[in-house]
JSON list of C-alpha atoms in Angstrom, two decimals:
[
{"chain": "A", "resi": 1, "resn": "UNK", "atom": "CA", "xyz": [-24.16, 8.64, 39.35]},
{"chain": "A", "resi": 2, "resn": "UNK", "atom": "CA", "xyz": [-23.49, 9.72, 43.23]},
{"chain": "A", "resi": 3, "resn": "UNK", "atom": "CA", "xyz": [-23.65, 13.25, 44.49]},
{"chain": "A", "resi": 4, "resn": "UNK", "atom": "CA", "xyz": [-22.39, 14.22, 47.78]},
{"chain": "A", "resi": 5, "resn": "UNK", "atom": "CA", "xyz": [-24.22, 17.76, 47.24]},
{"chain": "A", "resi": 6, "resn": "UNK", "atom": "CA", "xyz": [-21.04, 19.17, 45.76]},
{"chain": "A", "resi": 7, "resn": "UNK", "atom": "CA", "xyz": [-19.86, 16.89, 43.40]},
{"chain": "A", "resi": 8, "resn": "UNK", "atom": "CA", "xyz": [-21.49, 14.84, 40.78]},
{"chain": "A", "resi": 9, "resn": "UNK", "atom": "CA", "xyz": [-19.50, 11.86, 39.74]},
{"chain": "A", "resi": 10, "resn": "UNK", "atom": "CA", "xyz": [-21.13, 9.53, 36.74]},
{"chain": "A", "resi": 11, "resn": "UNK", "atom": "CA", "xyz": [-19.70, 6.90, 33.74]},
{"chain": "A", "resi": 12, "resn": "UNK", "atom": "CA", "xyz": [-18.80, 8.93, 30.82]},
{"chain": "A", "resi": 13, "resn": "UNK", "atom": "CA", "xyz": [-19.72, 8.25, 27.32]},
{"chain": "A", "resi": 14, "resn": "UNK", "atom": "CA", "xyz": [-20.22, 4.47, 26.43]},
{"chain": "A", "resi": 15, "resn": "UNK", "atom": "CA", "xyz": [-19.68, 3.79, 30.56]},
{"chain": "A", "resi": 16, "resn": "UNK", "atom": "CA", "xyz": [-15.61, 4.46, 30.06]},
{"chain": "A", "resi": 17, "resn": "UNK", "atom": "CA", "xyz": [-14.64, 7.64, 31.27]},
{"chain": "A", "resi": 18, "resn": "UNK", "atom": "CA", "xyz": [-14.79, 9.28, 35.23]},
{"chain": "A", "resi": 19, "resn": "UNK", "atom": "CA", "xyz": [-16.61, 12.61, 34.38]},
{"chain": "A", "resi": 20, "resn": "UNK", "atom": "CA", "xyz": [-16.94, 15.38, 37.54]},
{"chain": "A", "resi": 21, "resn": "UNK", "atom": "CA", "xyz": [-19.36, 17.86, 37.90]},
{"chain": "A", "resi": 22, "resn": "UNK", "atom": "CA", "xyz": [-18.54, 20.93, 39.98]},
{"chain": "A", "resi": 23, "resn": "UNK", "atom": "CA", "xyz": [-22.39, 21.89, 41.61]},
{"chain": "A", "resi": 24, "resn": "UNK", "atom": "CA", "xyz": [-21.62, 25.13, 42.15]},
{"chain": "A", "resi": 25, "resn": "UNK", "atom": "CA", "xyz": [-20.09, 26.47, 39.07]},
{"chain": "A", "resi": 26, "resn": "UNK", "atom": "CA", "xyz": [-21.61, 23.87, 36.71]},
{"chain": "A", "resi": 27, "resn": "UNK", "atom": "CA", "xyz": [-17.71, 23.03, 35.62]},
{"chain": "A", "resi": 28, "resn": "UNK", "atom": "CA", "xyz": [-17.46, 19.27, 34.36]},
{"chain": "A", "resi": 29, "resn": "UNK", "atom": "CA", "xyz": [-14.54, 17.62, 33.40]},
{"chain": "A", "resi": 30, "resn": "UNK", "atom": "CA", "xyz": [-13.03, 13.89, 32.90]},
{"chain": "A", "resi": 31, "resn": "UNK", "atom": "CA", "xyz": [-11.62, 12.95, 36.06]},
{"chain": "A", "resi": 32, "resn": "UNK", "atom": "CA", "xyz": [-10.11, 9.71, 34.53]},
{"chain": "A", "resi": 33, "resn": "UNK", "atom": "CA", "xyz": [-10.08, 8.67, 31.13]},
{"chain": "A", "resi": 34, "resn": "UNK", "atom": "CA", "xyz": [-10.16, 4.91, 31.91]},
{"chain": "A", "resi": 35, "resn": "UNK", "atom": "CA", "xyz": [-8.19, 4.28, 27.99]},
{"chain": "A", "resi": 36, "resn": "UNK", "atom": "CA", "xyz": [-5.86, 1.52, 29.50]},
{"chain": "A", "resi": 37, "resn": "UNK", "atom": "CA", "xyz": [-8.40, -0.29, 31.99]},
{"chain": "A", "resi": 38, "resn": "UNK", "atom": "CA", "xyz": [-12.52, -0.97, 32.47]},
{"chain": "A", "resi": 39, "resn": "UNK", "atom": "CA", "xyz": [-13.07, 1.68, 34.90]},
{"chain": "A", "resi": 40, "resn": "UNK", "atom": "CA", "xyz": [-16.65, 1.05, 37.39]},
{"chain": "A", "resi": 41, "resn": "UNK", "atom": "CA", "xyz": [-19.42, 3.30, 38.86]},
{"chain": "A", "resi": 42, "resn": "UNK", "atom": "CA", "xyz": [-18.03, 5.89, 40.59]},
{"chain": "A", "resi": 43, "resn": "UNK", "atom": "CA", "xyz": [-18.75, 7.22, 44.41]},
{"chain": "A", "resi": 44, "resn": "UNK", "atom": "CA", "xyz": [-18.39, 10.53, 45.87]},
{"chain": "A", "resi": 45, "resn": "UNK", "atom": "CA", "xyz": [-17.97, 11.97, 49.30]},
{"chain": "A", "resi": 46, "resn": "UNK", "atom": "CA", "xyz": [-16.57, 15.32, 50.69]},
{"chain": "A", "resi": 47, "resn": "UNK", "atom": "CA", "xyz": [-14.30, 15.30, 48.11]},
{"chain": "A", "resi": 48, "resn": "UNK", "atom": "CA", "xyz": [-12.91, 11.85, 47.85]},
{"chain": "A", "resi": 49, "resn": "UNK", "atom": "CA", "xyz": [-14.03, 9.78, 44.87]},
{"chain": "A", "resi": 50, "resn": "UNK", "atom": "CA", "xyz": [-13.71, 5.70, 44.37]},
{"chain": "A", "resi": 51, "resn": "UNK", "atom": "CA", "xyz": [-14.72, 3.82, 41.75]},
{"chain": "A", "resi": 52, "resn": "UNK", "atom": "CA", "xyz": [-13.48, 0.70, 40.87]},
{"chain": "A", "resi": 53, "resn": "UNK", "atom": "CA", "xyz": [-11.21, -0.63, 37.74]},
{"chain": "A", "resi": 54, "resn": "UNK", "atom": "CA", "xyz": [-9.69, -3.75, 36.03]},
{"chain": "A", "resi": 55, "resn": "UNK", "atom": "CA", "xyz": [-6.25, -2.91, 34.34]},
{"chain": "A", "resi": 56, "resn": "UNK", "atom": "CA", "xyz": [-6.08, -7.09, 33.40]},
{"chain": "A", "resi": 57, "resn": "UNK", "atom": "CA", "xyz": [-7.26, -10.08, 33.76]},
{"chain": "A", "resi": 58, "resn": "UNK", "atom": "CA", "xyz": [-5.34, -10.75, 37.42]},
{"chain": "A", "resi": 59, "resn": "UNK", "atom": "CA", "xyz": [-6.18, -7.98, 39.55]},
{"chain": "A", "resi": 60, "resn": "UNK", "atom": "CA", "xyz": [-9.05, -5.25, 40.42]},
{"chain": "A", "resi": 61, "resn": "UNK", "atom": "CA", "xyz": [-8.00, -1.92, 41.87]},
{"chain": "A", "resi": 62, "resn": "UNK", "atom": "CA", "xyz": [-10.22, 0.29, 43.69]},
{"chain": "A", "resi": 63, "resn": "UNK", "atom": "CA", "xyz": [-8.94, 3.75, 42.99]},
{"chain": "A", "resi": 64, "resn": "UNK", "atom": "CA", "xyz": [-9.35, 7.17, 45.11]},
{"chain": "A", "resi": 65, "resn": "UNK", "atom": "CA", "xyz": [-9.07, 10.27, 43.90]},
{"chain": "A", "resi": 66, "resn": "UNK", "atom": "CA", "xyz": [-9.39, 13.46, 46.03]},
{"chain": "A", "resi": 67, "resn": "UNK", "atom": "CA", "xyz": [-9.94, 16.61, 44.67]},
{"chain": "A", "resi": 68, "resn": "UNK", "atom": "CA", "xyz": [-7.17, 19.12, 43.81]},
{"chain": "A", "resi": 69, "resn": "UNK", "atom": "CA", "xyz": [-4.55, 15.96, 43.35]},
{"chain": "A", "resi": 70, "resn": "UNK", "atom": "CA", "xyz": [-2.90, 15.26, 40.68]},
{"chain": "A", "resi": 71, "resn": "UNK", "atom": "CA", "xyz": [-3.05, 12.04, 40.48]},
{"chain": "A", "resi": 72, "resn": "UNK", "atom": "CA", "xyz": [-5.00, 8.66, 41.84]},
{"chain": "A", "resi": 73, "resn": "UNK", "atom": "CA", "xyz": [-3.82, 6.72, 44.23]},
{"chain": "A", "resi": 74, "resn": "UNK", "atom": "CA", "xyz": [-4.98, 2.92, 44.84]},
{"chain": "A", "resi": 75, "resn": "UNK", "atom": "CA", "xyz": [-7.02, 1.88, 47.21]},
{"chain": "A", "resi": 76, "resn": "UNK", "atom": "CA", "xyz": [-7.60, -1.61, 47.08]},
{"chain": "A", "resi": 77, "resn": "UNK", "atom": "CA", "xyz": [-6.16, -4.59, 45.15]},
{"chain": "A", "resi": 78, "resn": "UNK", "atom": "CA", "xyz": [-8.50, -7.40, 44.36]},
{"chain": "A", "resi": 79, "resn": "UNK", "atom": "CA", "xyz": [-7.39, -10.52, 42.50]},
{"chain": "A", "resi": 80, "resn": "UNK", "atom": "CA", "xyz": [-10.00, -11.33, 39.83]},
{"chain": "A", "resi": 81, "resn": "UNK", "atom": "CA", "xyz": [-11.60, -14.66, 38.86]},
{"chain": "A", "resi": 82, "resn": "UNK", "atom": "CA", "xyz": [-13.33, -13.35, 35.60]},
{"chain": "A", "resi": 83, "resn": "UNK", "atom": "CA", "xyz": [-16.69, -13.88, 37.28]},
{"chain": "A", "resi": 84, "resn": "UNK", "atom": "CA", "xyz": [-19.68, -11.43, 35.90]},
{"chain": "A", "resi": 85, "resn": "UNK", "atom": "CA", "xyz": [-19.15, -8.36, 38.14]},
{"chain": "A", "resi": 86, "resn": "UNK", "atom": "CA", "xyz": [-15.69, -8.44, 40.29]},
{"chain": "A", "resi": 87, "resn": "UNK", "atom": "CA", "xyz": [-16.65, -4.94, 42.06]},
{"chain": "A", "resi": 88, "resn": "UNK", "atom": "CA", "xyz": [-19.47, -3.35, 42.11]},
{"chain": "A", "resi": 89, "resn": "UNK", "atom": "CA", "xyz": [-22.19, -0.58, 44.16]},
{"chain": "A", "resi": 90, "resn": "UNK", "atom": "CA", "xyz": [-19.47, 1.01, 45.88]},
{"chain": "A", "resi": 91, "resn": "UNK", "atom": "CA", "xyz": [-20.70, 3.67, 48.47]},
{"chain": "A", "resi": 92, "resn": "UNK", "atom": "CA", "xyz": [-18.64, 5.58, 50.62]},
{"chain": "A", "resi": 93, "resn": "UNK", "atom": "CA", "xyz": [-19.03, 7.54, 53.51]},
{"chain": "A", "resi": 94, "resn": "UNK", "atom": "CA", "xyz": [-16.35, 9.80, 55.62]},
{"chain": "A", "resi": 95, "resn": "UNK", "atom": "CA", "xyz": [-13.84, 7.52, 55.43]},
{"chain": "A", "resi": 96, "resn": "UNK", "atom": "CA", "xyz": [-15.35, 3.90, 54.93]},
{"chain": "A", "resi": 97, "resn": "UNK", "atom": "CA", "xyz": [-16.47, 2.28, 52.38]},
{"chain": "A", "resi": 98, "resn": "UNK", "atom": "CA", "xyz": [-18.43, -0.56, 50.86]},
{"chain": "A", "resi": 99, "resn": "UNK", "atom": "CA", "xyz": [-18.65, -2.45, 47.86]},
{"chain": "A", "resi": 100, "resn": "UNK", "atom": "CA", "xyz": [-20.63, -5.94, 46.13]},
{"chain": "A", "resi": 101, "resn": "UNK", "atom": "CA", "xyz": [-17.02, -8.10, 45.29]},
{"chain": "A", "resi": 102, "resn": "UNK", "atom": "CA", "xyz": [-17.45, -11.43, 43.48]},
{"chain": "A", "resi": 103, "resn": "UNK", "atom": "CA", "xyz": [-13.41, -10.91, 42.37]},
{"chain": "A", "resi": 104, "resn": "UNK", "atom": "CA", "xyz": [-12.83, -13.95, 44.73]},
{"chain": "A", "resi": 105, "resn": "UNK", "atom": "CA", "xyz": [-14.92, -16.38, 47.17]},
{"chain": "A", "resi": 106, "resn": "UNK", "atom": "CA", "xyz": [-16.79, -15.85, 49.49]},
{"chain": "A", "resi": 107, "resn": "UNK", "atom": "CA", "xyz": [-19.29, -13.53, 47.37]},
{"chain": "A", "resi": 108, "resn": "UNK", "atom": "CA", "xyz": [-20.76, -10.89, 48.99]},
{"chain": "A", "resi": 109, "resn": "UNK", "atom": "CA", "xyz": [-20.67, -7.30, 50.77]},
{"chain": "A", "resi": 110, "resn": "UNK", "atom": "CA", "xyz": [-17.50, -5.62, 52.13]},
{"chain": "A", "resi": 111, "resn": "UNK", "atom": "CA", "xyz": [-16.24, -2.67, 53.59]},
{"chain": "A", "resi": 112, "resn": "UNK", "atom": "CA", "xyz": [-13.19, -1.13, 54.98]},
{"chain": "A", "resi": 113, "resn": "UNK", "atom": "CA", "xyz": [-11.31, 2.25, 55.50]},
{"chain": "A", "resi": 114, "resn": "UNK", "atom": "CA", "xyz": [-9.52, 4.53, 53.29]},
{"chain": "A", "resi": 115, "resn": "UNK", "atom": "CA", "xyz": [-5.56, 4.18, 54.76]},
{"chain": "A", "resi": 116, "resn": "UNK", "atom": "CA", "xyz": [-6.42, 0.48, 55.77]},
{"chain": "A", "resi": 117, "resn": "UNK", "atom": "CA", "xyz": [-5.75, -2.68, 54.67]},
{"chain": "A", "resi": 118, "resn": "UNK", "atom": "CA", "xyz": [-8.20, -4.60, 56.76]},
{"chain": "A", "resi": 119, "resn": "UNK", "atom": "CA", "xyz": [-11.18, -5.72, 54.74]},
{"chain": "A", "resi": 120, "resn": "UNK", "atom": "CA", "xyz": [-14.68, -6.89, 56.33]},
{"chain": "A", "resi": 121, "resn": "UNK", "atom": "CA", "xyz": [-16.69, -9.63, 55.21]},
{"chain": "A", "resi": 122, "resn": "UNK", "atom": "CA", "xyz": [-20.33, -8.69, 56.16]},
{"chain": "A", "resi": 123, "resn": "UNK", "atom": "CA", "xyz": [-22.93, -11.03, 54.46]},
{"chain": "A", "resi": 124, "resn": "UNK", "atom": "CA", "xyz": [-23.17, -14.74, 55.49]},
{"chain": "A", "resi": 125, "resn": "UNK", "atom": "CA", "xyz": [-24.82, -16.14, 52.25]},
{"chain": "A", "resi": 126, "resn": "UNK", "atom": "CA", "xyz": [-22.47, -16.96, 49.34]},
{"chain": "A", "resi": 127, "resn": "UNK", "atom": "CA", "xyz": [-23.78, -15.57, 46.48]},
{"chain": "A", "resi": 128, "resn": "UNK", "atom": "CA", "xyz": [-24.18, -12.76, 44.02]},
{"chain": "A", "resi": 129, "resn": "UNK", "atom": "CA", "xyz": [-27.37, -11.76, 45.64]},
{"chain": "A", "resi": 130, "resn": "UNK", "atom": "CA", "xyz": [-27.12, -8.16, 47.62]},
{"chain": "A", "resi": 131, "resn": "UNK", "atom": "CA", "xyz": [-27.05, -4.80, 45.81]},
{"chain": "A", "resi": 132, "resn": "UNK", "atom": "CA", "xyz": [-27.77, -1.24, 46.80]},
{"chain": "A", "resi": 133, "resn": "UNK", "atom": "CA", "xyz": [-25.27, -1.19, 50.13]},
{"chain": "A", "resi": 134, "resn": "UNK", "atom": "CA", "xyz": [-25.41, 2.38, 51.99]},
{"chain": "A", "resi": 135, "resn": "UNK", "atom": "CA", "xyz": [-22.92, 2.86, 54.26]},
{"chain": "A", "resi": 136, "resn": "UNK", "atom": "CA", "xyz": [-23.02, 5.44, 57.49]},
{"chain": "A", "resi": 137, "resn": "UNK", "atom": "CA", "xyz": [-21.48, 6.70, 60.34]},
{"chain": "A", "resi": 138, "resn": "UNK", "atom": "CA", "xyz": [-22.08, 3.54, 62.60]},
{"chain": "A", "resi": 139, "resn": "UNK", "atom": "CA", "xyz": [-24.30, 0.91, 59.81]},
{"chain": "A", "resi": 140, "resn": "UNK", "atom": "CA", "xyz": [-24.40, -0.49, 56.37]},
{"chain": "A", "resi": 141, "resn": "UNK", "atom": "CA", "xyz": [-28.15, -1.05, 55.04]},
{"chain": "A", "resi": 142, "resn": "UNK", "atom": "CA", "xyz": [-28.13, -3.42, 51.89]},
{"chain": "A", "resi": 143, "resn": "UNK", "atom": "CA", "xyz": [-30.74, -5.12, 49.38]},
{"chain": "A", "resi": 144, "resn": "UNK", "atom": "CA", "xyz": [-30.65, -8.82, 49.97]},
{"chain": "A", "resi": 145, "resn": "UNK", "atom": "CA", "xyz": [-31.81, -12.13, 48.52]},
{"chain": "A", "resi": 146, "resn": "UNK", "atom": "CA", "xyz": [-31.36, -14.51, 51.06]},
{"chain": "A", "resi": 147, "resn": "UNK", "atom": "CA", "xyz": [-34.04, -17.00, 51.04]},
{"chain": "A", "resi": 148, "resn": "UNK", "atom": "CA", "xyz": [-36.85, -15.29, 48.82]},
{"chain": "A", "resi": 149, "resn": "UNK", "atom": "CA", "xyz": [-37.98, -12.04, 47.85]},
{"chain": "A", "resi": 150, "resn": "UNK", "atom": "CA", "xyz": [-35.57, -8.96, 48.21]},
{"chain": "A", "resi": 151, "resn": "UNK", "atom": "CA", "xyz": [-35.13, -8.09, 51.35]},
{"chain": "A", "resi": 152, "resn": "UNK", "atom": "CA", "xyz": [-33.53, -4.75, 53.67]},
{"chain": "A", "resi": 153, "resn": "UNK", "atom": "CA", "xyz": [-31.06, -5.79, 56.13]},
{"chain": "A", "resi": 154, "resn": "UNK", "atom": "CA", "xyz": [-28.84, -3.90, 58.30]},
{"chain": "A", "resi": 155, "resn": "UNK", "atom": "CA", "xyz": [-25.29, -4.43, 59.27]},
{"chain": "A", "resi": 156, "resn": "UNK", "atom": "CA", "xyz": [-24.03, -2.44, 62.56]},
{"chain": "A", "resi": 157, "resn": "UNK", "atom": "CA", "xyz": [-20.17, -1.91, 61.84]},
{"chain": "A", "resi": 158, "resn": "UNK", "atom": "CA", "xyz": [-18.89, -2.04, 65.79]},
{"chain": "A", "resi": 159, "resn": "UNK", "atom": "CA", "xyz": [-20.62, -5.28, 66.98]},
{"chain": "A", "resi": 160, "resn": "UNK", "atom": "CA", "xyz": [-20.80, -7.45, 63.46]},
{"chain": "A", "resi": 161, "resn": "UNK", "atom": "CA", "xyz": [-24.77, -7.69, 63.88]},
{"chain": "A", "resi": 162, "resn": "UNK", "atom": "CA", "xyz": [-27.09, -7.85, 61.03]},
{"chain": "A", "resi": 163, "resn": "UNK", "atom": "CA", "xyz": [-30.82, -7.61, 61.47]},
{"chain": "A", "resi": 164, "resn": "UNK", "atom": "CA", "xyz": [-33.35, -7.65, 58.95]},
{"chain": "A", "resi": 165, "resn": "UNK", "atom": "CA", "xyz": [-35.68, -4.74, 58.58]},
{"chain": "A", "resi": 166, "resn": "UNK", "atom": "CA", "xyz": [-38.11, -6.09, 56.62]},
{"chain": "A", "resi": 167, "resn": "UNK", "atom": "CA", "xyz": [-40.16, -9.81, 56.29]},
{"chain": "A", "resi": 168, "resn": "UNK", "atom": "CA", "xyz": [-42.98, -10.09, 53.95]},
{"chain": "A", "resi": 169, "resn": "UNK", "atom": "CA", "xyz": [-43.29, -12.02, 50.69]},
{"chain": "A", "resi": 170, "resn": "UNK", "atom": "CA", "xyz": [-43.43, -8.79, 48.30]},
{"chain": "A", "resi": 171, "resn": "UNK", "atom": "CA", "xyz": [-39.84, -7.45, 47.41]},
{"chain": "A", "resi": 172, "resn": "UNK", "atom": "CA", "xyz": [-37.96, -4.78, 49.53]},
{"chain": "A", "resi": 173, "resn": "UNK", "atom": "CA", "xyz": [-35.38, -2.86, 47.25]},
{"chain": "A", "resi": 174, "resn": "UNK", "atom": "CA", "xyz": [-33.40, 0.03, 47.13]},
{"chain": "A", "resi": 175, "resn": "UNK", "atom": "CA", "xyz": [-32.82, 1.10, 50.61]},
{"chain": "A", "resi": 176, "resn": "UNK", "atom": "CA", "xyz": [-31.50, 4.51, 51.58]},
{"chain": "A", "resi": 177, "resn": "UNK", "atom": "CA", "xyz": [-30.11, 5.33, 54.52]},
{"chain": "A", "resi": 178, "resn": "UNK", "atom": "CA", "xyz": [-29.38, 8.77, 56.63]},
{"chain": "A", "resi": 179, "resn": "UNK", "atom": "CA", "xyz": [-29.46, 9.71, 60.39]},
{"chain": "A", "resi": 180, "resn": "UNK", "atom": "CA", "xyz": [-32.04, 7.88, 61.86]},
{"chain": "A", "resi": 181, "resn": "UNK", "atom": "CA", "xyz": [-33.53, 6.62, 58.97]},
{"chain": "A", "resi": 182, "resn": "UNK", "atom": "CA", "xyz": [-33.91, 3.60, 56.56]},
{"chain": "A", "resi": 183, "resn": "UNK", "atom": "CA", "xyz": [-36.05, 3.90, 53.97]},
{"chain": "A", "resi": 184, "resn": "UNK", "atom": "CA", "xyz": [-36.69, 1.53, 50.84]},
{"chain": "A", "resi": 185, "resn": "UNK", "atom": "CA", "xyz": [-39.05, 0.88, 47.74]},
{"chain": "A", "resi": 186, "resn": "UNK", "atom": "CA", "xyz": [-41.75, -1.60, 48.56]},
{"chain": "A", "resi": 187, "resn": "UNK", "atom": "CA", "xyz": [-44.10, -3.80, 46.60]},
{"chain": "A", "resi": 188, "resn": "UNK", "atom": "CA", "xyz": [-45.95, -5.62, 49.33]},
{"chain": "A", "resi": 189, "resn": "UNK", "atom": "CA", "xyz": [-49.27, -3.65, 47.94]},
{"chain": "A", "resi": 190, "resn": "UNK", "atom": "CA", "xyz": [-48.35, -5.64, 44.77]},
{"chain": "A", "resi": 191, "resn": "UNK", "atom": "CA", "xyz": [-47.18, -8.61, 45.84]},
{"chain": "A", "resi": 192, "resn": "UNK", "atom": "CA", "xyz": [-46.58, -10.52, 42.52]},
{"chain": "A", "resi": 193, "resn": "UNK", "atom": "CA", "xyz": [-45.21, -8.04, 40.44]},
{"chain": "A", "resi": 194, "resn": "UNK", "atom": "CA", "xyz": [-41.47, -7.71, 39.72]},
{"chain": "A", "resi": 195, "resn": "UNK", "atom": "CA", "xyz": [-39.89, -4.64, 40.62]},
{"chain": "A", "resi": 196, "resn": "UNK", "atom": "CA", "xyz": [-37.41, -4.71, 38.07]},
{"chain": "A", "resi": 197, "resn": "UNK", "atom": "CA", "xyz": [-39.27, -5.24, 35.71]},
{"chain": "A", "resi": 198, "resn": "UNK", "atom": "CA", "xyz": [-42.38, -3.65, 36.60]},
{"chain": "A", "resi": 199, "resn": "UNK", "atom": "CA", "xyz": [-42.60, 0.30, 38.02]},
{"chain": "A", "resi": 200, "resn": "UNK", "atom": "CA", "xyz": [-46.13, 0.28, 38.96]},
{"chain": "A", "resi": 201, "resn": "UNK", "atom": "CA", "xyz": [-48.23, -0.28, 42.32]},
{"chain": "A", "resi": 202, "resn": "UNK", "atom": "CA", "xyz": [-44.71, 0.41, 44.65]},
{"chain": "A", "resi": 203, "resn": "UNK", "atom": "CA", "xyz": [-44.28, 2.54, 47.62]},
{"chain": "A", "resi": 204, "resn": "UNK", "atom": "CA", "xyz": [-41.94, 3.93, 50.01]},
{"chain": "A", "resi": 205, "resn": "UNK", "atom": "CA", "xyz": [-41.44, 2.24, 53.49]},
{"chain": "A", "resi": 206, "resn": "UNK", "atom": "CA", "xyz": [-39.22, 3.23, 56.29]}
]
């Protein structure tokens, strides 16, 4: 699900349907009934919800949908390759976005703006390796596998820089960014355990 303190927006029964929850009245409804197309995880923000869907086997749309329309409007068109996950962890914030897109090479993170057709390639490595991207006023944080354990990186949006916030053998995951502040899920106290996989002995780094 994503929340932007207002709105709740989650998958729907048997991960078809765009449901909305109204946070202060408790009102939920189907935003989208996805019967014609594989609709994705939704995001929320100030009103303006994304999510991702493929209405065939040529093309992935991400769709917006701001509240009190009538009606969606698309976003983005993708061309798809059937690979395992075209689109995927979308996150928006204000107006940009970010998303995981294997529909075509290179593999990796985007973002761009709502109203724009100008799309950002971000991550260097070719591969379906990064999850979890956060995206802010000025930076994108990300999970990465680049050459090892998961790792947190950072992407600043005005100068194209990436740093890495993190370098130790244990996995990094789940980063969460806001203000001043990255913080992630950490297993260096447990260094061979699998995060995924494995719940205990983790902690929170920032």
């Amino acid at each position: 699900f994503s929340t932007d303190g207002k709105s709740i927006v989650y998958m729907g029964v048997n991960l078809r349907e765009i449901m909305y929850i109204d946070v202060a009245t408790g009102q939920e409804f189907v935003l989208d009934d996805c019967e014609d197309v594989e609709c994705g995880h939704p995001a929320v923000d100030d009103g303006l919800i994304i999510y991702p869907a493929t209405a065939n086997r040529n093309e992935r749309t991400i769709w917006q949908h701001r509240l009190g329309d009538t009606h969606k409007r698309a976003l983005l068109n993708r061309p798809n390759v059937e690979r395992v996950r075209p689109i995927s962890d979308i996150h928006i914030h204000g107006n940009a976005y970010t998303w995981m897109d294997s529909s075509i090479p290179p593999d990796g993170l985007y973002y761009s703006q709502v109203g724009s057709s100008e799309v950002a390639h971000i991550t260097d490595l070719t591969c379906v390796c990064y999850d979890q991207p956060i995206i802010g006023d000025d930076f994108i944080v990300y999970e990465g596998r680049q050459d090892g354990p998961r790792e947190i990186y950072l992407y600043e949006m005005l100068t194209g820089l990436t740093e890495n916030l993190t370098n130790h053998r244990a996995p990094q995951f789940i980063p969460r960014y806001q203000g001043d502040w990255v913080v992630w899920i950490d297993g260096r106290n447990d260094p061979t355990s699998d995060p995924y996989a494995n719940k205990y002995n983790l902690d929170v780094y920032g």
